[in-house]
Short mmCIF file of C-alpha atoms and ligand atoms in Angstrom, two decimals:
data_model
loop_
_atom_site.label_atom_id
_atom_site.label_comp_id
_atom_site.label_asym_id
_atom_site.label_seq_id
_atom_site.Cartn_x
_atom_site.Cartn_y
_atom_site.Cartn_z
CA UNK A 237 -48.29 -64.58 168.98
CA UNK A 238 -49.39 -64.07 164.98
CA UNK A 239 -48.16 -60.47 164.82
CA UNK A 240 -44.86 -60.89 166.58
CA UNK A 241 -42.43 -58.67 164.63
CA UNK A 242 -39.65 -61.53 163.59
CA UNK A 243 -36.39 -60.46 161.85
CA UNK A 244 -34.01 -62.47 159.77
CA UNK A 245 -31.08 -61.46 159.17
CA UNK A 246 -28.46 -62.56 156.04
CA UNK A 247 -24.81 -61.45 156.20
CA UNK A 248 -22.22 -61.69 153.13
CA UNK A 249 -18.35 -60.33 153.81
CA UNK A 250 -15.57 -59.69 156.18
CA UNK A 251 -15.95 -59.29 159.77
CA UNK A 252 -16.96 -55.91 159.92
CA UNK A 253 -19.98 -56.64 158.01
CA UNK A 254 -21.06 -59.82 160.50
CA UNK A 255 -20.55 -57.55 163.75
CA UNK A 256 -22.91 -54.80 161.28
CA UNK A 257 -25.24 -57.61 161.73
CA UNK A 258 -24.74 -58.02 165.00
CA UNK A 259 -25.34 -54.08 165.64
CA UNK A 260 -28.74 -54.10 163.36
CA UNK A 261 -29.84 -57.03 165.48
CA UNK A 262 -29.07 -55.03 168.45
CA UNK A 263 -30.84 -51.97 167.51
CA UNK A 264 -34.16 -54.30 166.25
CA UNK A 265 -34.07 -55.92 169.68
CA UNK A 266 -34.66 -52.38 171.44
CA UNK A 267 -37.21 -51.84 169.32
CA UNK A 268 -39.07 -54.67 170.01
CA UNK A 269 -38.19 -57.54 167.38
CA UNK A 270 -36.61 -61.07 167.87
CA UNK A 271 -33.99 -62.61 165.43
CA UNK A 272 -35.28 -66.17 163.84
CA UNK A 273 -33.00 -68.62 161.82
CA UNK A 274 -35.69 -69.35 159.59
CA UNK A 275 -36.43 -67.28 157.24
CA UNK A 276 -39.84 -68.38 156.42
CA UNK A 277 -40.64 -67.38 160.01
CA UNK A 278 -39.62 -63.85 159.22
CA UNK A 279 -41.80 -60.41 158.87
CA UNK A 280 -38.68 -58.44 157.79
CA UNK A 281 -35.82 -59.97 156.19
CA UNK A 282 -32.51 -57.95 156.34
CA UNK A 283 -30.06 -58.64 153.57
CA UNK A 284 -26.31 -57.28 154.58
CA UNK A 285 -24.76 -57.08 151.37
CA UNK A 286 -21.02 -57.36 150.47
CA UNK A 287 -19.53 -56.00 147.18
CA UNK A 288 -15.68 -56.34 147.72
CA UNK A 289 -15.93 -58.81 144.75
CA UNK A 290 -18.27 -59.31 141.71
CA UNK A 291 -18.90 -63.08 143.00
CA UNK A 292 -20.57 -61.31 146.07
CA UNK A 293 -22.96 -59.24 144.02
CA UNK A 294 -23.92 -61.89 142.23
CA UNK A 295 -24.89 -63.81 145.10
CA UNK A 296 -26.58 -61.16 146.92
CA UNK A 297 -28.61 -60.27 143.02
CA UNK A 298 -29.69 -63.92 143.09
CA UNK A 299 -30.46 -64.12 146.77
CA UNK A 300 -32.83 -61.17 146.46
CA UNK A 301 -34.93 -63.42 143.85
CA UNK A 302 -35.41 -66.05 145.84
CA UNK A 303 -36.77 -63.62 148.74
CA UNK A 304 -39.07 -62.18 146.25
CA UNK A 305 -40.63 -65.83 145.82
CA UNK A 306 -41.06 -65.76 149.28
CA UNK A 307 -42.79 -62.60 149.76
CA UNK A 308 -45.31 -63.50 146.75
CA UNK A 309 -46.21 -65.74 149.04
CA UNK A 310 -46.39 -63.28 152.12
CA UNK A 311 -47.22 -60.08 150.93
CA UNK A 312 -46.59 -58.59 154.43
CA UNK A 313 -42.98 -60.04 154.12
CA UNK A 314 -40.67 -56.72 154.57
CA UNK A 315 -37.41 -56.45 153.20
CA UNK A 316 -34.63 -54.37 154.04
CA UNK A 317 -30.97 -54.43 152.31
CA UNK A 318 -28.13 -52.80 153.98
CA UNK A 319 -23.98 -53.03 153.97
CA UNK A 320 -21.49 -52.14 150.76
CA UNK A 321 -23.66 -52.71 147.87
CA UNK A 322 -26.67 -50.68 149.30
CA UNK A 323 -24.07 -47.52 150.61
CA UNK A 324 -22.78 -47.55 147.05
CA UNK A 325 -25.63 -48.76 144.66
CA UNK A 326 -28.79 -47.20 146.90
CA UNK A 327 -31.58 -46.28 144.36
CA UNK A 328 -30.92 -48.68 141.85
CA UNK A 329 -31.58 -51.63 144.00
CA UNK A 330 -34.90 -50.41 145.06
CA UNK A 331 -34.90 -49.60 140.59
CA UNK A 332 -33.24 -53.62 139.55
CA UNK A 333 -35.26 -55.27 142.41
CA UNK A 334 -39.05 -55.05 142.55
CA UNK A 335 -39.96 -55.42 146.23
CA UNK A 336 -37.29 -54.16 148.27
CA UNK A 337 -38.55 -52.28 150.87
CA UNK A 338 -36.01 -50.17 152.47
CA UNK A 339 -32.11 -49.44 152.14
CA UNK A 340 -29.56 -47.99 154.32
CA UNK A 341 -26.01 -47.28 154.19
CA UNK A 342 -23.09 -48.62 156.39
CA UNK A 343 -23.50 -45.46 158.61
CA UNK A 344 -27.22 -45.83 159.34
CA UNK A 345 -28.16 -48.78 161.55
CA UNK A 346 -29.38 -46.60 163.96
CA UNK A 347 -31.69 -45.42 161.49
CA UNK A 348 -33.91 -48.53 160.32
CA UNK A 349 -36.55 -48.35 162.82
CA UNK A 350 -37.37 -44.82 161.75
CA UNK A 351 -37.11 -46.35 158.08
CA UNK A 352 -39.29 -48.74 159.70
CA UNK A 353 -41.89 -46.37 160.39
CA UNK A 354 -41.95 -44.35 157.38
CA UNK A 355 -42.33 -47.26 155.50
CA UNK A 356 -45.38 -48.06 157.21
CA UNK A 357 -46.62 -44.86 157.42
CA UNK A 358 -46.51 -43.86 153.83
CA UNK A 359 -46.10 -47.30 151.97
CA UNK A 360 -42.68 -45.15 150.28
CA UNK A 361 -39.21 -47.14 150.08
CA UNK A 362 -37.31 -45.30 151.78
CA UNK A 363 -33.68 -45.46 151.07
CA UNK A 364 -31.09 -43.95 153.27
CA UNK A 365 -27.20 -43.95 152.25
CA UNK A 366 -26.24 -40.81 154.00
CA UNK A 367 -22.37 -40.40 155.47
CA UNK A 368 -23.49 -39.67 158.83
CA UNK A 369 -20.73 -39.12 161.66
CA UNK A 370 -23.27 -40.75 164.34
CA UNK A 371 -21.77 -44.27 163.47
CA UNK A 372 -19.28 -43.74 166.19
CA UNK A 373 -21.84 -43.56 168.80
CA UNK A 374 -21.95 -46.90 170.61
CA UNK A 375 -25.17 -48.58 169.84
CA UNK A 376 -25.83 -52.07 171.08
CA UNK A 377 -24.72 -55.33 169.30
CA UNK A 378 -26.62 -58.61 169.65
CA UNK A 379 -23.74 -61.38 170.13
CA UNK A 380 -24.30 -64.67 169.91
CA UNK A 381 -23.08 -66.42 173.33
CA UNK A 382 -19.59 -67.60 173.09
CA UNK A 383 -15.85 -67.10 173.68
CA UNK A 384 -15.20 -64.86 170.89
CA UNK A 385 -16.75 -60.93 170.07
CA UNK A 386 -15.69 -58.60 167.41
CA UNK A 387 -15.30 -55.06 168.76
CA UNK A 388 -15.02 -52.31 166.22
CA UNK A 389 -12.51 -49.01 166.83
CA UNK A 390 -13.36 -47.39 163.91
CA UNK A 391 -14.80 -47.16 160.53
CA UNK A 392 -13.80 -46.45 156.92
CA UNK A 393 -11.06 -46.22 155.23
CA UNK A 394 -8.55 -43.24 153.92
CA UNK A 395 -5.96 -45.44 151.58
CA UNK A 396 -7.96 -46.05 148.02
CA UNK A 397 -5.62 -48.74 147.13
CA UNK A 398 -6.63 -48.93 143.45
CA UNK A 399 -8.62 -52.03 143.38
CA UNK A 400 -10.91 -51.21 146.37
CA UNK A 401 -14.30 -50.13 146.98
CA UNK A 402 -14.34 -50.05 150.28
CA UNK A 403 -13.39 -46.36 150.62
CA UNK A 404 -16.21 -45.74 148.56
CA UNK A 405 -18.76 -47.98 150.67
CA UNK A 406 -17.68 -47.44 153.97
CA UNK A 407 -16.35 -43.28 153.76
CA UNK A 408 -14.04 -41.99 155.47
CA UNK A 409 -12.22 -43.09 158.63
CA UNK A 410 -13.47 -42.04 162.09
CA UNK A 411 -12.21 -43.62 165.06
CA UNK A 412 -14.35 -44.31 168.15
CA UNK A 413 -13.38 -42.77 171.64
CA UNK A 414 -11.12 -45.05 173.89
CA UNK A 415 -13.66 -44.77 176.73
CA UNK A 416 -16.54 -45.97 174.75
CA UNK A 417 -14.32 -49.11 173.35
CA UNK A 418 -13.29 -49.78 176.89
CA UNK A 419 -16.87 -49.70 178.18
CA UNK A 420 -18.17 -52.33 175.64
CA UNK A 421 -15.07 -54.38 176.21
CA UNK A 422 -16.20 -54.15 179.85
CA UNK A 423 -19.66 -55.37 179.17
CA UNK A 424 -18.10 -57.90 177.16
CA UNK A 425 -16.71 -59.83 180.31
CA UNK A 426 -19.97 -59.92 182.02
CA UNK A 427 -21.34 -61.72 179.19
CA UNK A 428 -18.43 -64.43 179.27
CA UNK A 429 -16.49 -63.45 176.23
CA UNK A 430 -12.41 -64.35 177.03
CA UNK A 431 -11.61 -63.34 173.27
CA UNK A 432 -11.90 -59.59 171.46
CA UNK A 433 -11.00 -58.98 167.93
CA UNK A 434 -10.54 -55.13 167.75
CA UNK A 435 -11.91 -54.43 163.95
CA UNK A 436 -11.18 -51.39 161.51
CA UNK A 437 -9.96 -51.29 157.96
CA UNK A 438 -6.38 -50.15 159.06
CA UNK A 439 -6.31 -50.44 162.48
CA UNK A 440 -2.47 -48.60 162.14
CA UNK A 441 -4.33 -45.07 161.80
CA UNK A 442 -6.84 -45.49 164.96
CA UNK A 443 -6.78 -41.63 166.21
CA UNK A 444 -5.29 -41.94 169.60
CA UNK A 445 -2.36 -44.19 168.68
CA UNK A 446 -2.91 -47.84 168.22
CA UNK A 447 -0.59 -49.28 170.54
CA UNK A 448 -1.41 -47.06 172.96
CA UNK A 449 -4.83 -48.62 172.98
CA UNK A 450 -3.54 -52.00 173.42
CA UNK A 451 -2.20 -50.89 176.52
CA UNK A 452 -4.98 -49.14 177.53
CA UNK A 453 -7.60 -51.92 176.86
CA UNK A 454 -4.85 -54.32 178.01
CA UNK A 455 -6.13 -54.75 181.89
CA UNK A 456 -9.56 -55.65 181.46
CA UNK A 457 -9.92 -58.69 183.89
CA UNK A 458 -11.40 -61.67 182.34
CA UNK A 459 -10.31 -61.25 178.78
CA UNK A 460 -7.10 -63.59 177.92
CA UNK A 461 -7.20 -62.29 174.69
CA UNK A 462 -6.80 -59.69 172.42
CA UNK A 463 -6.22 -60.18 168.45
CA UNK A 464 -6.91 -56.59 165.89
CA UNK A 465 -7.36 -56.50 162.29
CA UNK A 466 -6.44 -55.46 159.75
CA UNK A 467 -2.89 -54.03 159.92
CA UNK A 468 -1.85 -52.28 156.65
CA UNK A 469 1.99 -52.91 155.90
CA UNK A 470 2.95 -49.30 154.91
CA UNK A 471 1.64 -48.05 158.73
CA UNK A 472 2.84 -50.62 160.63
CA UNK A 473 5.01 -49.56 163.59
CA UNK A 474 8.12 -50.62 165.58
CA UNK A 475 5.93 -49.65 168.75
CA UNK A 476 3.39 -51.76 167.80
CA UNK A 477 5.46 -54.64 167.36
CA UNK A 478 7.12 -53.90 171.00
CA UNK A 479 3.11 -54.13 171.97
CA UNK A 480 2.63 -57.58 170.92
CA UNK A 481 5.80 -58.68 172.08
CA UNK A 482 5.43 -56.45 175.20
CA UNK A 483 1.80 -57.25 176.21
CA UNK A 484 0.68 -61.00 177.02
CA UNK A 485 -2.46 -61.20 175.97
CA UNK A 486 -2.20 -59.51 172.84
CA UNK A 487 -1.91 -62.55 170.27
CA UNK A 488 0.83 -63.60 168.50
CA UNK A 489 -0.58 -63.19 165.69
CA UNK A 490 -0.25 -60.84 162.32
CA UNK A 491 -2.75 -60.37 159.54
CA UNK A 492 0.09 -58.13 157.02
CA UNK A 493 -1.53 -58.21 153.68
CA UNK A 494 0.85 -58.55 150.82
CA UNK A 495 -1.51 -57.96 147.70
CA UNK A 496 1.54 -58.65 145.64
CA UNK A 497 5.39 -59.43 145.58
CA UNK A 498 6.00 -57.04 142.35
CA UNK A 499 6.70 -53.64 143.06
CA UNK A 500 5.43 -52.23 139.87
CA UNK A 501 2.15 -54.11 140.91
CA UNK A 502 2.18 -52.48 144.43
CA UNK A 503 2.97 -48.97 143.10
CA UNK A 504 -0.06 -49.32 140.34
CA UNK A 505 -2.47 -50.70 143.67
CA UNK A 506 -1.19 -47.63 145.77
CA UNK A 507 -0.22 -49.61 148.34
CA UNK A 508 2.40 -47.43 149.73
CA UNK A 509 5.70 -49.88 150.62
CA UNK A 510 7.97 -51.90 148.42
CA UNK A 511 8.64 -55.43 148.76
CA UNK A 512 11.62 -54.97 150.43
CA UNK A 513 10.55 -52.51 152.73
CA UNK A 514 7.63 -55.10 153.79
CA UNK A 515 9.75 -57.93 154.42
CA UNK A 516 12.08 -55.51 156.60
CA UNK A 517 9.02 -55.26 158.74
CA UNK A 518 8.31 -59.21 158.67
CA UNK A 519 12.05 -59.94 159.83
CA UNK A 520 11.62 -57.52 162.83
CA UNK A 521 8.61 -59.14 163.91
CA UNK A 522 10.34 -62.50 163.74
CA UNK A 523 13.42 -61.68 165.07
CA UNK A 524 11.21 -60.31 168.02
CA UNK A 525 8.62 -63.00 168.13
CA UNK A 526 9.93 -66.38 166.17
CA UNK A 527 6.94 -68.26 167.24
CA UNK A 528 4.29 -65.61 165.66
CA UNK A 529 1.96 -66.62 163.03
CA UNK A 530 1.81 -64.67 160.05
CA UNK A 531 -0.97 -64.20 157.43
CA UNK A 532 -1.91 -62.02 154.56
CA UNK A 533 -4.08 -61.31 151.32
CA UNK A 534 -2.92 -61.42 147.87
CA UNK A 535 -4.62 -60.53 144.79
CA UNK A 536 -3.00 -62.34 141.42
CA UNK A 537 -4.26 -60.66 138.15
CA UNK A 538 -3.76 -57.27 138.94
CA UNK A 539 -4.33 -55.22 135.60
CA UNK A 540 -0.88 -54.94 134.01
CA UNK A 541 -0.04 -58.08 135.88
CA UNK A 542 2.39 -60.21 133.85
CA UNK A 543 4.14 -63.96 134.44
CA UNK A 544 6.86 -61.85 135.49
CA UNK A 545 4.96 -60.24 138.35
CA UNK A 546 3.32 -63.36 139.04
CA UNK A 547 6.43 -65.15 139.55
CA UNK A 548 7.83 -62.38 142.31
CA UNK A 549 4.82 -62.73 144.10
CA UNK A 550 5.65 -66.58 144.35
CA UNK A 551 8.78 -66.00 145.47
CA UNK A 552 8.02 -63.61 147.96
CA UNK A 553 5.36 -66.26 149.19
CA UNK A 554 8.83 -69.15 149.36
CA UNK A 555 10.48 -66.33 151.00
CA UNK A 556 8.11 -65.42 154.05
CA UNK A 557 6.22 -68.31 154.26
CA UNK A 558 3.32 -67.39 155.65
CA UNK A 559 1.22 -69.26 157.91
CA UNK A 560 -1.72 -69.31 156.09
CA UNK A 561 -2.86 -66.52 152.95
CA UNK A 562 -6.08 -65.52 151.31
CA UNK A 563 -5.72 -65.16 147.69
CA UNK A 564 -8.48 -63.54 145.58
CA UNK A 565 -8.67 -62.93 141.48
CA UNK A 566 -8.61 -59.39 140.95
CA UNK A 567 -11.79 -58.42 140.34
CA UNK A 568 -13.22 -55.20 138.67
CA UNK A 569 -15.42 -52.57 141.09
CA UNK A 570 -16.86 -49.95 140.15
CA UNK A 571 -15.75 -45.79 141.41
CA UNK A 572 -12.48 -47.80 141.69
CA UNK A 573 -9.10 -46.00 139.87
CA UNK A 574 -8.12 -49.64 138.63
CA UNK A 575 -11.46 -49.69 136.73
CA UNK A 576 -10.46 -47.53 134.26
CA UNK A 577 -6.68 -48.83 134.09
CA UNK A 578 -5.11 -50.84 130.67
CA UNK A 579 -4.35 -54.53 130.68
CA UNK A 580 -7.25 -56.43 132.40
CA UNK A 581 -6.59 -59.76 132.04
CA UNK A 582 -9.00 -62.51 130.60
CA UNK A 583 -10.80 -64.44 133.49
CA UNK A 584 -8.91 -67.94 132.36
CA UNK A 585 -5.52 -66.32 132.78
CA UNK A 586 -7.07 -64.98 136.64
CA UNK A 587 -7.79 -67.95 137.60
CA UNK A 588 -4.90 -70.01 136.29
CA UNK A 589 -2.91 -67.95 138.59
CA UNK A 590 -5.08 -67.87 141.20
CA UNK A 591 -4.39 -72.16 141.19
CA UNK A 592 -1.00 -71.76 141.14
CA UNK A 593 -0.40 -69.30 143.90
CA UNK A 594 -3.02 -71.30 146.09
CA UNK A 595 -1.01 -74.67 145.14
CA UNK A 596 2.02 -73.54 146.65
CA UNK A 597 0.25 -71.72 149.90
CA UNK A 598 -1.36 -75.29 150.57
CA UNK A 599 2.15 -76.89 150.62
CA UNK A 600 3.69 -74.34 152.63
CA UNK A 601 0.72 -74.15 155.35
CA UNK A 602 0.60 -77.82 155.55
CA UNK A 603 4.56 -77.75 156.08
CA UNK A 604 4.17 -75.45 158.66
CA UNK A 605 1.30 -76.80 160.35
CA UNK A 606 3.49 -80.44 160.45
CA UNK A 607 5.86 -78.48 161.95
CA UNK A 608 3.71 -78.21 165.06
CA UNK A 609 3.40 -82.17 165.49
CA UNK A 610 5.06 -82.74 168.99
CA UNK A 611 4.65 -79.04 170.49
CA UNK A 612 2.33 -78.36 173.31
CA UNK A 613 -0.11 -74.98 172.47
CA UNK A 614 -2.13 -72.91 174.29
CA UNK A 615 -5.55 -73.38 173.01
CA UNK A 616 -8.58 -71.04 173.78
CA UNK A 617 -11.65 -73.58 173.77
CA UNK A 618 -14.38 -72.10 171.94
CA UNK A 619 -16.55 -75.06 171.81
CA UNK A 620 -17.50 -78.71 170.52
CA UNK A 621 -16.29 -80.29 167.33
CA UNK A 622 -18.96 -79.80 164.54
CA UNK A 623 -17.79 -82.89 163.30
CA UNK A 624 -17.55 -84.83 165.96
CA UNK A 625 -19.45 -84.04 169.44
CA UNK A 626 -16.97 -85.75 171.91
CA UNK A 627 -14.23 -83.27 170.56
CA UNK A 628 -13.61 -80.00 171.59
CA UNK A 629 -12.32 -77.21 169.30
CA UNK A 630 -10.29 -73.84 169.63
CA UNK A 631 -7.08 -71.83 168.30
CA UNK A 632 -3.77 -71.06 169.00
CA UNK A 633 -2.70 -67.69 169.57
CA UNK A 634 -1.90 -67.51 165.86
CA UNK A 635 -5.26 -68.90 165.13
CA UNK A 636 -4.40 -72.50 164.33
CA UNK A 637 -7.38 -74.47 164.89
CA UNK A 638 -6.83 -77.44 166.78
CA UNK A 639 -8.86 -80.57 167.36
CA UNK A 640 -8.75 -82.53 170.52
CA UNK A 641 -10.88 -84.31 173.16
CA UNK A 642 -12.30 -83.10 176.43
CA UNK A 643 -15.25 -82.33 178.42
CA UNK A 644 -17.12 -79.18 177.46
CA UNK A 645 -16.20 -77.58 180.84
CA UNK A 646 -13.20 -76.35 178.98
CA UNK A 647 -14.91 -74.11 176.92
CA UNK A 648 -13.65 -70.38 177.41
CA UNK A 649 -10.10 -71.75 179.01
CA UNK A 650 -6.69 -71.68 177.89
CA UNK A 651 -5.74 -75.33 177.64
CA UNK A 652 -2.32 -76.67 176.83
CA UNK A 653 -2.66 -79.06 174.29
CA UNK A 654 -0.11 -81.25 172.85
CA UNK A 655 -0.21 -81.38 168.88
CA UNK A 656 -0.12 -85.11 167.18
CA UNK A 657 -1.10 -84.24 163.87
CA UNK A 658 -1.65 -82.43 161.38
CA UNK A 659 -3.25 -81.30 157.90
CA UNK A 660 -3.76 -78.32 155.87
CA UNK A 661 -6.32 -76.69 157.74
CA UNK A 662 -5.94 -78.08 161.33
CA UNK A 663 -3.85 -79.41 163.90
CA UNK A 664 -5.19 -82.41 166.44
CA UNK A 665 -3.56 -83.00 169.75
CA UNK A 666 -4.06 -84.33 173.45
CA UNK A 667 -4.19 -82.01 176.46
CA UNK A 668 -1.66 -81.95 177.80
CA UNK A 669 -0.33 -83.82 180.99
CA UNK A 670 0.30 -80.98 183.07
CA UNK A 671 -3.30 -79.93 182.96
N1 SAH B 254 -8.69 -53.21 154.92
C1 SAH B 254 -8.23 -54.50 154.76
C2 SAH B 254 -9.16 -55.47 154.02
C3 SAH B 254 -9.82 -55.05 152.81
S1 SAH B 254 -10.78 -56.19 151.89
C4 SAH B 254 -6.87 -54.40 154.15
O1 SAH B 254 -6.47 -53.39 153.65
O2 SAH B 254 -6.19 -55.39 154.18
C5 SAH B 254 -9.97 -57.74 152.12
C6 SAH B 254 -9.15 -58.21 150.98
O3 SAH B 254 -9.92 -58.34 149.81
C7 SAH B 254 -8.04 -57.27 150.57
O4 SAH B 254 -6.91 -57.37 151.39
C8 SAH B 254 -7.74 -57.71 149.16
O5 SAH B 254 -6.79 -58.75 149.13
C9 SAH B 254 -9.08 -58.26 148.69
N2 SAH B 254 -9.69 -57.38 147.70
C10 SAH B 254 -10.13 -56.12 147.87
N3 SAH B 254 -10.58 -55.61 146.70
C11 SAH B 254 -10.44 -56.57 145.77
C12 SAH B 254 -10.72 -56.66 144.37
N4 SAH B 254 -11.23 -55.65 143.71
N5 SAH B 254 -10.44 -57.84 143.74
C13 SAH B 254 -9.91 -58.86 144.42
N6 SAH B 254 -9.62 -58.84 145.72
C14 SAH B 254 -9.87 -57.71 146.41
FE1 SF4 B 255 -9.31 -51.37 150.72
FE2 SF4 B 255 -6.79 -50.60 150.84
FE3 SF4 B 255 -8.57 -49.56 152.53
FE4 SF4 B 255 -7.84 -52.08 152.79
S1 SF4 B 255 -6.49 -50.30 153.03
S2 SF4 B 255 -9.90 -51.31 152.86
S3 SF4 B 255 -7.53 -52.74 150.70
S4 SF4 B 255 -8.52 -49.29 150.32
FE1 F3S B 256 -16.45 -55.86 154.08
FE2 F3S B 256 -17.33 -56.52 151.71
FE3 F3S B 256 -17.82 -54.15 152.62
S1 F3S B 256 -15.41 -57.09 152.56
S2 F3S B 256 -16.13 -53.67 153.97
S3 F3S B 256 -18.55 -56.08 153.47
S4 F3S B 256 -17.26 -54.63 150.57
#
């Protein structure tokens, strides 16, 4: 089998970007390559690049060297770079990186086997970062087997909160027709997934009315459950609070990011709400659903940023206490309206406040997670312990993972699990009696 056509694929970023992956392996498969772990084994690499951050860049710059040491090797070796960076940066990677073969924008999977071909045809590099529509055509994704499957309702994004390229990588936002999500959800259940994440940038704006897809997507027999991300805070709805209350399988479960407590910082990100105005929303939902679990993003060293700010954004953190957060150092993009802004702060200050804001998150999520000791949860099994093979893992509804031990013939079923400890990152229990 020496000219088997072998494709490795390398994915840096958020979800969207990982089920990208899984779409590019889909349309490779149809066109007659296998995926391979090891990259050595590969004929064509695919890097899916990330630029969200500079720390991403950098790794994807450095992880392009190493490739290139590779293909000195193996001069056949093709390589193919794809996702944020190569929408936004095309040309000049093919210019800064001697040896990339082909690029292609986060609207053209469908197009890399006829990048393929030219490539072969005309030994060119063929780069292709056009805004086509055609990304909301269903083409096939290449899951790995499992409980869990990202499903994607649209793409882009409309909101150009200051900081963020993603408006700029992924254009604008186009939602994906009902039928078409409710089809691949379909084909989901024959392949044994119980769990869909419905992705999209600000899942709020989906066309048809996002609630109204819940409902719709709701009655699919043999998925238990249904989680969505990302919500943005200024769109969020009273009917689609009713909808997770309302609709049992839908999780109980809210990714609201914050970005900041400080409403001078929030009106310089363009974010659209004040504090106040998003913690109205968080006391609905909690007042509604007491037991959901609630998580957002927050950025510390916003341009402009002072202790001040800093401060409000702790206290808004005491004040909600969120299940778990994801905090992130501002960090410069390029295109971006914050680029050009006064008062960027040094890197030392960034990351001093980073620490701080991540100290108190880690005694607040461990608090909260203690809290749990004694409850019994329902716990989706998604599969064995990678620490430990005799144990099984999965999550809550609001995507606490717990610990506990079982035969793998739980895997894919709700369990009720009764919770005996717990740390900052997990909870460990014992199923429960009654099962
Ligand atoms: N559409 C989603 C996620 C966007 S990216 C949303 O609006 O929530 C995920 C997170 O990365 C953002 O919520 C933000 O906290 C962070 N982020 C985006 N741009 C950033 C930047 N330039 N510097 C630091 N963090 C950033
Ligand atoms: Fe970026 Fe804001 Fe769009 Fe989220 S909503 S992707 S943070 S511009
Ligand atoms: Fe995602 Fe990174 Fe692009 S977070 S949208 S892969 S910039």
């Amino acid at each position: 089998m020496e000219n088997m056509r072998k494709v490795h694929i390398k994915t840096w970023g958020c979800q969207m970007n990982e089920h990208d992956s899984e779409r590019i392996a889909g349309v490779l498969l149809e066109n007659g390559y296998q995926l391979t772990e090891d990259i050595k084994d590969a004929n064509l690499v695919i890097l899916n690049t990330c630029s969200v951050r500079d720390k991403a860049e950098h790794k994807f710059f450095s992880e392009v060297g190493r490739i290139m040491d590779l293909k000195k090797k193996n001069p056949d070796l093709l390589i193919g770079v794809g996702g944020c960076i190569a929408q936004q940066k095309g040309k000049e990677i093919t210019k800064r990186t001697k040896g990339v073969d082909l690029v292609f924008g986060t609207r053209s999977i469908h197009e890399i086997p006829g990048l393929l071909d030219a490539l072969s045809e005309k030994s060119k590099h063929p780069v292709n970062v056009a805004e086509h529509k055609i990304n909301t055509v269903s083409y096939p994704a290449l899951r790995k087997k499992g409980v869990k499957a990202w499903v994607s309702i649209m793409y882009g994004c409309n909101n150009f909160c200051t900081y963020c390229v993603v408006p700029y990588t992924r254009g604008r936002e186009e939602s994906r027709p009902k039928e078409e999500i409710l089809k691949e959800v379909q084909g989901l259940v024959n392949q044994g997934f119980k769990e869909i994440t419905l992705l999209g940038q600000n899942v709020n704006s989906y066309e048809m009315d996002f609630p109204a897809l819940l409902s719709y997507l709701h009655p699919v027999e043999g998925i238990e459950r249904i989680r969505f991300m990302t919500s943005h805070p200024k769109d969020l709805s009273d009917r689609l609070i009713d909808a997770i209350a309302e609709l049992p399988k839908v999780c109980n479960h809210l990714h609201l990011p914050l970005q900041s407590g400080s409403d001078k910082i929030l009106n310089l990100m363009n974010r659209g709400y004040t504090y106040s105005e998003y913690k109205r929303k968080i006391d609905k939902i909690r007042d509604k659903m007491p037991e959901i679990g609630i998580t957002t993003d927050i950025i510390v060293g916003f341009p402009g940023e002072t202790e001040d700010d800093l401060n409000i954004t702790m206290d808004a953190l005491r004040d909600v206490e969120y299940d778990n957060i994801y905090a992130f150092k501002y960090s410069k993009r390029q295109d971006t309206a914050a680029e050009k802004f006064d008062g960027h702060l040094p890197k030392d200050i960034k990351e001093e406040r980073l620490a701080q804001v991540m100290l108190l998150q880690t005694e607040i999520t461990t608090k909260k997670n203690k809290g749990h000791i004694g409850l019994t949860v329902g716990v989706l099994v998604e599969g064995v312990s990678e620490a430990d093979k005799c144990r099984l893992t999965g999550r809550t509804e609001a995507n606490r993972i717990v610990n506990f031990t079982g035969h793998s013939e739980l895997i894919g079923r709700i369990v009720n699990v009764k919770i005996i400890n717990a740390n900052l990152s997990n909870l460990e229990g014992v199923i429960s009696k009654d099962e």
